[in-house]
């Protein structure tokens, strides 16, 4: 097998005959070669694979050129700009074409599908992100009996699915997400018994749940119909027999109601289940995925579920991510059977009791979100062993006692900020975390670079341990609305990556460490409503952006931006002449030094330029000395005629 790759080359010529006499080449790759007028591969009839990605291709001879490539099995023309609309007939003579990839290309219109049946050998057709709009035509899909994969995501299709879809009986993967389809998709897919995955998320399907048409779809492994308008109660009692091989099910962000069926316990291959953002009610089934569960990802957030959480989930031994936030779950946290847990979010529920010591066994835990519950007790020893922790939010609870030093946590945050990105199997998962006084949603790669601790709105007391200042990789630290006393540790100046630092509404005293103005990434800073005294940090860097609200309600604090001056002889906002003189006098030395330095440098530069010019150019040198002589002579005679002569006459009289 031979391979020729010509990349990142600009060809502005129509003369491409040099490519016509190539021997047998498999594959042939012309990535980012800019053919403006035509392709010109008239004689390379033995090509098997051809890649023309990232080009500008003229359509005047495109069809003529392509139709000679009778042996082509795979043609990739991604990210192209086609001069002239491209239609399926451009490829009609490619009888052996099995894979056609046109992702992110321009000038693909709805007419492309009118002659789609001519590509009867196609197995894979990918037209994602091509900005195609309108209805998907009926066309002659029934001729595509060999088609196994169809990808039309991120376009602007609307209307219902063509009825002729039912004839593509070899279809294994159907991806139609991020369009505007409507109607009942189930009836169109009833005969597609070879389907292994179909994705319709973020469309507008308005159908009740009914998997009756899928009674023969035992091959289905992945179903994603999230963010639609699907209504009704969830499934029937025979879901496990209909989908015995199902591994992935996402039906989030719909209008599904009713309870979660216990039949999930019989689906032993299911590893991802997302039913979040619906109207599900009742309790979580005690054995939601069975004793032989492979479930690694479970998300039931933002429903109407109630009842105890534990030991409901005690059988999930392989679980890595658990999201139950935004429900009405109750009870206490008392057991964890999965030591491989990476993320645990049970915030915004009605949990009570203390945090058990078993949380310390979750050595792989990266995210722990328990905010807005009724949890209490001390947290001094709970997190000692959580060495991988990057997100900790236990705000709006009833925790009391002293703040731990986080000595073990800081080792992770200091050394690695990519634990999430390397460990988590669901790259699209989101984490809600409050930073900069606002709740933000973090997802994707950004999760690997975020870390934060939020202990606000509790009853924690005592001094803030100086070891907290060693969390040098932390991005957000919120200790507000507690009962902390003592001084702000000077070690906080080490929080060089911190973007949000909130210590407001405590009982802190003493001075604000002046070294805090080293924190160049700070976007939010607040020490308001404490008992701090002394001078505010110097207004430079990020501290120029913080207004009076960052320091308010500290009676003994002074200095800008507060109206209270630290100088008892200077009134706030005093614009008197004396005050102006003082300000001028304080900086006059610096100003005069800068002025004379600049003046000296400028004069020296001018003299050097003049000297260099006279040295290089003899003509200007002669002119220069002639002008100097002329000026000196005229000055001499002017002085002699007007001053010396008058002085001589005056003495003689």
Coordinates of N, CA, C and O in Angstrom, one line a residue, residues 643-653:
X643 N 26.2 96.7 20.2 CA 26.5 96.8 21.6 C 27.8 97.4 21.8 O 28.0 98.4 22.5
X644 N 28.9 96.8 21.2 CA 30.3 97.3 21.5 C 30.4 98.8 21.0 O 31.1 99.6 21.6
X645 N 29.9 99.1 19.8 CA 30.0 100.4 19.2 C 29.3 101.4 20.1 O 29.8 102.5 20.4
X646 N 28.1 101.1 20.6 CA 27.3 102.0 21.4 C 28.1 102.2 22.8 O 28.1 103.3 23.3
X647 N 28.7 101.1 23.3 CA 29.4 101.2 24.6 C 30.6 102.1 24.4 O 31.0 102.9 25.3
X648 N 31.3 102.0 23.3 CA 32.5 102.8 23.0 C 32.2 104.3 22.9 O 32.9 105.1 23.4
X649 N 31.1 104.6 22.2 CA 30.6 106.0 22.1 C 30.2 106.5 23.4 O 30.4 107.7 23.7
X650 N 29.6 105.7 24.2 CA 29.2 106.2 25.6 C 30.3 106.6 26.4 O 30.3 107.6 27.1
X651 N 31.4 105.8 26.4 CA 32.6 106.1 27.2 C 33.3 107.3 26.7 O 33.9 108.1 27.5
X652 N 33.3 107.5 25.4 CA 34.0 108.7 24.8 C 33.3 110.0 25.2 O 33.9 111.1 25.2
X653 N 32.0 109.9 25.4 CA 31.3 111.2 25.8 C 31.5 111.5 27.3 O 31.1 112.5 27.7

